[in-house]
Short mmCIF file of C-alpha atoms and ligand atoms in Angstrom, two decimals:
data_model
loop_
_atom_site.label_atom_id
_atom_site.label_comp_id
_atom_site.label_asym_id
_atom_site.label_seq_id
_atom_site.Cartn_x
_atom_site.Cartn_y
_atom_site.Cartn_z
CA MET V 1 65.36 -172.12 -84.13
CA LEU V 2 62.51 -171.19 -86.48
CA PHE V 3 60.75 -174.44 -85.60
CA ILE V 4 60.93 -173.61 -81.90
CA ILE V 5 59.44 -170.18 -82.53
CA ILE V 6 56.61 -171.61 -84.63
CA PHE V 7 56.03 -174.29 -82.01
CA LEU V 8 55.82 -171.74 -79.20
CA PHE V 9 53.38 -169.57 -81.12
CA SER V 10 51.19 -172.46 -82.17
CA ILE V 11 50.43 -173.68 -78.63
CA PRO V 12 50.72 -170.56 -76.49
CA SER V 13 47.67 -171.56 -74.43
CA LEU V 14 49.55 -174.62 -73.21
CA VAL V 15 52.85 -172.85 -72.76
CA PHE V 16 51.46 -170.06 -70.58
CA SER V 17 48.65 -171.93 -68.86
CA GLN V 18 48.87 -171.55 -65.09
CA PRO V 19 46.58 -171.99 -62.12
CA PHE V 20 46.05 -169.37 -59.41
CA SER V 21 48.40 -169.50 -56.41
CA ASN V 22 45.40 -168.69 -54.24
CA PHE V 23 41.65 -168.33 -54.65
CA GLN V 24 39.15 -166.57 -52.42
CA ARG V 25 35.43 -167.10 -52.59
CA TYR V 26 33.03 -164.27 -51.65
CA ASP V 27 29.57 -165.60 -50.80
CA LEU V 28 26.74 -163.25 -51.77
CA PRO V 29 24.08 -162.37 -49.17
CA SER V 30 21.55 -165.19 -48.73
CA THR V 31 19.10 -165.57 -51.67
CA ALA V 32 21.36 -163.54 -54.01
CA VAL V 33 22.69 -165.16 -57.20
CA GLY V 34 24.34 -164.26 -60.48
CA PRO V 35 27.17 -161.68 -60.04
CA PHE V 36 27.47 -161.35 -63.81
CA SER V 37 29.78 -158.34 -64.11
CA LEU V 38 32.16 -156.52 -61.73
CA ALA V 39 33.35 -152.92 -61.46
CA PHE V 40 35.22 -150.51 -59.18
CA ASP V 41 34.33 -146.84 -58.75
CA ALA V 42 36.54 -143.77 -59.21
CA SER V 43 37.98 -144.08 -55.69
CA GLY V 44 38.61 -147.82 -56.03
CA ARG V 45 35.67 -149.01 -53.91
CA GLY V 46 34.17 -152.35 -54.77
CA PRO V 47 33.72 -154.65 -56.45
CA PHE V 48 30.19 -153.66 -57.35
CA THR V 49 28.07 -156.34 -59.02
CA GLY V 50 24.55 -156.70 -60.41
CA ILE V 51 22.54 -159.76 -59.35
CA SER V 52 19.52 -161.65 -60.63
CA ASP V 53 16.88 -159.93 -58.46
CA GLY V 54 17.63 -156.49 -59.94
CA ARG V 55 19.92 -155.16 -57.20
CA ILE V 56 23.44 -153.84 -57.59
CA LEU V 57 25.59 -154.67 -54.56
CA ARG V 58 28.81 -153.14 -53.29
CA TYR V 59 31.36 -155.29 -51.50
CA ASP V 60 33.12 -153.66 -48.55
CA PRO V 61 36.43 -155.39 -47.77
CA VAL V 62 36.70 -153.79 -44.30
CA GLN V 63 33.38 -155.22 -43.16
CA ASN V 64 33.78 -158.25 -45.43
CA SER V 65 30.19 -158.02 -46.59
CA PHE V 66 27.92 -156.84 -49.40
CA PHE V 67 25.61 -153.80 -49.18
CA ASP V 68 22.69 -152.73 -51.38
CA PHE V 69 23.84 -149.92 -53.67
CA ALA V 70 21.23 -149.51 -56.40
CA PHE V 71 18.41 -151.08 -58.35
CA THR V 72 17.62 -150.76 -62.03
CA SER V 73 13.81 -150.72 -62.18
CA PRO V 74 11.45 -148.06 -60.78
CA THR V 75 8.84 -150.77 -60.22
CA GLY V 76 11.23 -152.92 -58.22
CA SER V 77 10.90 -153.00 -54.45
CA LYS V 78 12.52 -155.08 -51.75
CA ALA V 79 9.21 -156.77 -50.89
CA VAL V 80 8.52 -157.85 -54.47
CA CYS V 81 11.99 -158.42 -55.89
CA ASP V 82 14.67 -159.36 -53.32
CA GLY V 83 15.61 -163.00 -53.61
CA THR V 84 13.88 -163.53 -56.96
CA ASP V 85 15.63 -164.96 -60.00
CA ASN V 86 14.91 -162.78 -63.03
CA ASN V 87 17.36 -164.58 -65.32
CA ASP V 88 14.67 -166.90 -66.61
CA ASN V 89 11.48 -165.03 -65.83
CA PRO V 90 10.85 -162.14 -68.25
CA ASP V 91 7.63 -161.02 -66.48
CA ARG V 92 9.50 -160.62 -63.23
CA GLY V 93 12.46 -159.16 -65.09
CA ALA V 94 10.21 -156.42 -66.49
CA ILE V 95 9.14 -155.52 -62.94
CA CYS V 96 12.42 -155.94 -61.07
CA GLY V 97 15.11 -155.61 -63.75
CA ARG V 98 18.21 -157.74 -64.27
CA PRO V 99 21.48 -155.78 -64.30
CA LEU V 100 24.11 -157.52 -66.44
CA GLY V 101 27.09 -155.38 -67.53
CA ILE V 102 28.22 -152.59 -65.18
CA SER V 103 30.84 -149.91 -65.81
CA PHE V 104 31.64 -146.59 -64.12
CA TYR V 105 32.26 -143.27 -65.85
CA PHE V 106 34.98 -142.08 -63.46
CA ARG V 107 34.64 -138.32 -64.13
CA THR V 108 31.10 -138.26 -62.73
CA ASN V 109 31.11 -141.57 -60.79
CA GLN V 110 27.91 -142.54 -62.61
CA LEU V 111 27.45 -146.28 -63.05
CA TYR V 112 26.18 -147.38 -66.47
CA VAL V 113 24.33 -150.67 -66.57
CA THR V 114 23.08 -152.91 -69.37
CA ASP V 115 19.90 -154.32 -67.88
CA ALA V 116 18.63 -157.40 -69.73
CA TYR V 117 15.01 -156.29 -69.40
CA LYS V 118 15.16 -152.49 -68.95
CA GLY V 119 17.74 -151.30 -71.52
CA LEU V 120 20.71 -149.03 -70.88
CA VAL V 121 20.36 -147.34 -67.49
CA VAL V 122 22.58 -145.12 -65.36
CA VAL V 123 22.90 -145.06 -61.56
CA PRO V 124 23.64 -141.65 -59.91
CA PRO V 125 26.86 -141.39 -57.83
CA ASN V 126 25.10 -142.07 -54.54
CA GLY V 127 23.26 -145.13 -55.80
CA ARG V 128 19.56 -145.96 -55.35
CA LEU V 129 17.30 -145.87 -58.42
CA ALA V 130 18.83 -145.95 -61.90
CA GLU V 131 17.55 -143.71 -64.69
CA ASN V 132 16.71 -145.21 -68.06
CA VAL V 133 18.73 -143.65 -70.89
CA ALA V 134 18.05 -145.85 -73.95
CA THR V 135 15.66 -148.64 -74.92
CA SER V 136 16.00 -148.75 -78.72
CA ALA V 137 18.19 -147.73 -81.65
CA GLU V 138 17.13 -146.95 -85.22
CA GLY V 139 13.57 -147.82 -84.23
CA VAL V 140 14.50 -151.36 -83.17
CA PRO V 141 13.94 -152.00 -79.43
CA PHE V 142 16.70 -153.68 -77.45
CA LYS V 143 15.84 -157.28 -76.70
CA PHE V 144 18.76 -158.45 -74.57
CA PRO V 145 21.24 -155.72 -73.48
CA PHE V 146 24.39 -157.59 -72.46
CA HIS V 147 27.72 -155.88 -71.76
CA LEU V 148 29.28 -152.42 -72.00
CA ASP V 149 32.38 -150.25 -71.69
CA VAL V 150 32.63 -146.50 -71.07
CA ASP V 151 35.01 -144.18 -72.91
CA GLN V 152 36.63 -142.40 -69.93
CA VAL V 153 37.48 -139.33 -72.04
CA THR V 154 34.18 -138.60 -73.82
CA GLY V 155 31.72 -140.49 -71.62
CA ASP V 156 30.38 -142.40 -74.64
CA VAL V 157 29.02 -145.82 -73.73
CA TYR V 158 29.66 -148.79 -76.01
CA PHE V 159 27.27 -151.66 -75.40
CA THR V 160 25.86 -154.81 -76.95
CA ASP V 161 22.33 -156.09 -77.53
CA PHE V 162 22.87 -159.86 -77.64
CA SER V 163 19.96 -160.49 -80.03
CA SER V 164 17.01 -158.69 -81.59
CA GLN V 165 14.90 -161.89 -81.35
CA PHE V 166 15.76 -163.68 -78.12
CA GLN V 167 15.80 -162.32 -74.59
CA LEU V 168 17.87 -163.41 -71.57
CA SER V 169 15.34 -166.12 -70.61
CA GLN V 170 15.93 -167.64 -74.08
CA LEU V 171 19.73 -167.57 -74.03
CA LEU V 172 20.11 -171.30 -74.75
CA GLN V 173 17.63 -171.13 -77.65
CA ALA V 174 19.55 -168.18 -79.09
CA ILE V 175 22.80 -170.17 -78.91
CA ASP V 176 21.21 -173.31 -80.44
CA ALA V 177 19.71 -171.24 -83.27
CA ARG V 178 23.08 -169.53 -83.84
CA ASP V 179 21.11 -166.30 -83.69
CA ALA V 180 22.83 -163.56 -85.71
CA THR V 181 20.71 -160.50 -84.92
CA GLY V 182 22.96 -158.95 -82.26
CA ARG V 183 24.10 -155.33 -82.38
CA LEU V 184 26.99 -153.21 -81.16
CA LEU V 185 25.74 -149.77 -80.07
CA LYS V 186 27.04 -146.42 -78.91
CA TYR V 187 25.27 -144.05 -76.52
CA ASN V 188 26.35 -140.42 -76.57
CA PRO V 189 25.44 -138.78 -73.22
CA ASN V 190 25.64 -135.23 -74.69
CA THR V 191 23.14 -135.78 -77.51
CA ARG V 192 21.40 -138.64 -75.67
CA GLU V 193 21.40 -140.53 -78.98
CA THR V 194 22.11 -144.21 -79.53
CA THR V 195 23.68 -145.25 -82.83
CA VAL V 196 24.31 -148.70 -84.32
CA LEU V 197 27.97 -149.50 -85.00
CA LEU V 198 27.56 -153.15 -86.08
CA ARG V 199 24.48 -155.27 -86.80
CA GLY V 200 24.03 -158.96 -87.62
CA LEU V 201 26.38 -160.07 -84.84
CA THR V 202 26.21 -163.76 -83.95
CA GLY V 203 25.31 -163.34 -80.28
CA ALA V 204 26.74 -159.93 -79.29
CA ALA V 205 28.33 -160.48 -75.86
CA GLY V 206 31.35 -158.79 -74.24
CA VAL V 207 32.67 -155.46 -75.46
CA ALA V 208 35.82 -153.54 -74.49
CA LEU V 209 37.39 -150.30 -75.68
CA SER V 210 41.17 -150.27 -76.05
CA TYR V 211 43.10 -147.97 -73.66
CA ASP V 212 44.11 -145.72 -76.57
CA ARG V 213 40.43 -145.58 -77.64
CA THR V 214 41.25 -146.49 -81.26
CA TYR V 215 39.38 -149.79 -81.44
CA LEU V 216 36.77 -152.00 -79.80
CA LEU V 217 36.72 -155.75 -79.28
CA VAL V 218 33.33 -157.45 -79.35
CA ALA V 219 32.63 -161.12 -78.60
CA GLU V 220 30.23 -163.11 -80.77
CA MET V 221 29.24 -165.87 -78.39
CA ASN V 222 27.27 -167.98 -80.89
CA ALA V 223 30.18 -167.95 -83.37
CA ASN V 224 32.95 -168.55 -80.79
CA ARG V 225 34.90 -165.52 -81.96
CA VAL V 226 36.02 -162.00 -81.11
CA LYS V 227 35.84 -159.21 -83.67
CA LYS V 228 37.88 -156.02 -83.71
CA LEU V 229 36.31 -152.76 -84.88
CA TRP V 230 38.61 -149.80 -85.56
CA LEU V 231 37.16 -146.47 -84.46
CA SER V 232 39.83 -144.21 -85.97
CA GLY V 233 42.79 -144.29 -88.35
CA PRO V 234 42.92 -145.60 -91.92
CA ASN V 235 40.79 -148.66 -91.12
CA ALA V 236 38.10 -146.74 -89.19
CA PHE V 237 34.77 -148.53 -89.02
CA THR V 238 36.06 -151.72 -90.62
CA THR V 239 36.21 -155.03 -88.73
CA VAL V 240 38.38 -158.13 -88.69
CA ASP V 241 37.83 -161.48 -86.97
CA LEU V 242 40.56 -161.30 -84.33
CA ILE V 243 40.40 -164.79 -82.80
CA THR V 244 38.19 -167.90 -82.81
CA PHE V 245 37.97 -170.12 -79.72
CA GLN V 246 36.93 -173.72 -79.22
CA GLY V 247 34.46 -172.51 -76.57
CA ARG V 248 32.09 -169.57 -76.22
CA PRO V 249 33.48 -166.15 -75.37
CA ASN V 250 31.58 -164.04 -72.85
CA ASN V 251 32.61 -160.67 -71.37
CA ILE V 252 35.83 -158.88 -72.34
CA GLU V 253 37.83 -156.52 -70.09
CA LYS V 254 40.89 -154.51 -70.98
CA ASN V 255 44.03 -155.42 -69.07
CA SER V 256 46.86 -153.18 -70.27
CA LEU V 257 47.68 -151.04 -73.28
CA THR V 258 47.32 -153.88 -75.77
CA ASP V 259 45.83 -156.92 -74.06
CA PHE V 260 42.42 -158.03 -72.85
CA TRP V 261 40.87 -160.74 -70.69
CA VAL V 262 38.14 -162.79 -72.38
CA VAL V 263 36.09 -165.34 -70.48
CA VAL V 264 35.71 -168.54 -72.53
CA ASN V 265 33.41 -171.43 -71.56
CA THR V 266 34.19 -174.71 -73.29
CA ARG V 267 32.27 -178.01 -73.21
CA ILE V 268 34.13 -181.29 -73.26
CA PRO V 269 32.56 -184.77 -73.45
CA GLY V 270 31.81 -186.38 -70.07
CA THR V 271 32.43 -189.98 -69.03
CA THR V 272 29.01 -191.27 -70.13
CA ALA V 273 27.57 -191.06 -73.65
CA GLY V 274 26.01 -187.68 -74.42
CA SER V 275 27.15 -186.09 -71.15
CA PHE V 276 29.43 -183.10 -70.97
CA ILE V 277 31.49 -181.07 -68.55
CA ARG V 278 31.79 -177.30 -68.67
CA ILE V 279 35.32 -175.88 -68.49
CA PRO V 280 35.34 -172.16 -67.60
CA SER V 281 38.52 -170.24 -68.33
CA ALA V 282 39.93 -166.75 -68.56
CA VAL V 283 42.07 -166.10 -71.63
CA ARG V 284 44.35 -163.09 -72.06
CA ILE V 285 44.63 -162.10 -75.70
CA SER V 286 46.52 -159.50 -77.68
CA GLY V 287 44.30 -156.76 -79.08
CA ILE V 288 46.87 -156.22 -81.81
CA GLY V 289 47.10 -159.66 -83.40
CA GLY V 290 44.63 -161.74 -81.39
CA GLY V 291 47.25 -164.19 -80.10
CA ILE V 292 46.64 -166.01 -76.81
CA LEU V 293 49.04 -164.72 -74.13
CA GLN V 294 47.79 -166.62 -71.06
CA THR V 295 45.06 -169.09 -70.14
CA VAL V 296 43.72 -169.65 -66.62
CA ASP V 297 41.61 -172.77 -66.14
CA LEU V 298 38.96 -171.94 -63.53
CA SER V 299 37.14 -175.28 -63.37
CA ARG V 300 38.59 -176.00 -59.93
CA TYR V 301 36.76 -172.99 -58.49
CA PHE V 302 33.69 -173.09 -60.74
CA PRO V 303 33.26 -176.84 -61.36
CA ASN V 304 31.06 -177.65 -64.37
CA MET V 305 29.79 -174.05 -64.40
CA THR V 306 29.95 -171.19 -66.84
CA ILE V 307 31.52 -167.91 -65.81
CA SER V 308 30.80 -164.50 -67.29
CA GLU V 309 33.63 -162.10 -66.50
CA PHE V 310 37.24 -161.83 -65.46
CA GLN V 311 37.90 -158.34 -64.09
CA PRO V 312 41.66 -157.83 -63.72
CA TYR V 313 42.69 -156.50 -60.30
CA GLY V 314 46.15 -156.32 -58.77
CA LEU V 315 48.07 -159.49 -59.54
CA GLY V 316 44.96 -161.42 -60.52
CA GLY V 317 41.30 -160.72 -60.93
CA TYR V 318 37.71 -161.05 -59.80
CA ILE V 319 35.43 -163.61 -61.47
CA GLY V 320 31.68 -163.33 -62.01
CA SER V 321 29.01 -165.76 -63.15
CA LEU V 322 25.36 -165.57 -64.27
CA ARG V 323 24.34 -168.45 -61.99
CA THR V 324 26.56 -168.84 -58.91
CA ASP V 325 25.80 -167.53 -55.41
CA TYR V 326 29.39 -166.34 -55.03
CA LEU V 327 32.06 -164.43 -56.88
CA GLY V 328 35.72 -165.29 -56.83
CA ARG V 329 39.10 -163.67 -56.64
CA GLY V 330 42.35 -165.27 -57.67
CA ASN V 331 45.99 -164.26 -57.72
CA TYR V 332 48.64 -165.82 -59.95
C1 NAG C 401 27.56 -180.79 -65.89
O1 NAG C 401 26.34 -180.06 -65.89
C2 NAG C 401 25.40 -180.51 -66.84
C3 NAG C 401 24.21 -179.59 -66.84
O2 NAG C 401 23.76 -179.29 -65.55
C4 NAG C 401 24.99 -181.96 -66.53
O3 NAG C 401 24.10 -182.43 -67.51
C5 NAG C 401 26.25 -182.81 -66.53
O4 NAG C 401 25.94 -184.13 -66.16
C6 NAG C 401 27.28 -182.25 -65.58
N1 NAG C 401 28.52 -183.01 -65.70
C7 NAG C 401 29.15 -183.53 -64.64
C8 NAG C 401 30.38 -184.32 -64.92
O5 NAG C 401 28.76 -183.37 -63.50
#
């Protein structure tokens, strides 16, 4: 009996691995790429997503199409920016912006955005131009704002700066160098101050606040692990390494009271020497002990691609990526 229990707990990713029963692909408007992060507003409209030319789009299921909702840079205009790819071009990114993480504060229906080139910005409820709220903390400018989560009670915004040395256009260099200058930050909208919660993170990627608001999970992409930071209780402001993956964790989204979806991109050797294949997956983990509860292999729908986010929705979730010209939705 004991052996069976140990066996089950030692390979949970195999035991609970399951494909989707259906998958739907939502093509972005022509020229648009990179729906990195997904969010729904206070009345359930969406998904909203930020793309590589600096726009934030809203999907309307009734009309089955995407509409312009907002943009993150005051110097961005349709004529200059639409259809550009600011993932790899920092000069263009500085002009047009590149929204990465997006998350609503439901009480006000403001949309907070980590823009890779502009900092932390906030979009007013009716959309259009975002307002910049933070560009540095403790005198150190943000280099690569990545992902965020909003405390729905206080309005505090928890967000990551992937690196203090490398920007979005240098993501692969940052990974190769195992850069460990990332930070976990907190923006307080009442004082308008940004404080540093953790520094020296090895590629600070996804962040999620637990439903009970007692702890945060933060992904360290360059170290293949997820850390847990307690915010209250006897362990407040201490961390533990919650789980280490074979692949690289990206964004994290809360799922229920105690579990979270982490996107993990793994590389396996290809058929010829030196080649590789990317295996994107969504992994549901326990925020309590870090155990793997479920693994969804998404390589059928995103072949040899990396994905960035799994946003749980209904009996499945929406899937975003930094590079694709579509987002996906799957149900179990
Ligand atoms: C996967 O993508 C990488 C990078 O684009 C490429 O080098 C590799 O050959 C691809 N693998 C397969 C099996 O297509």
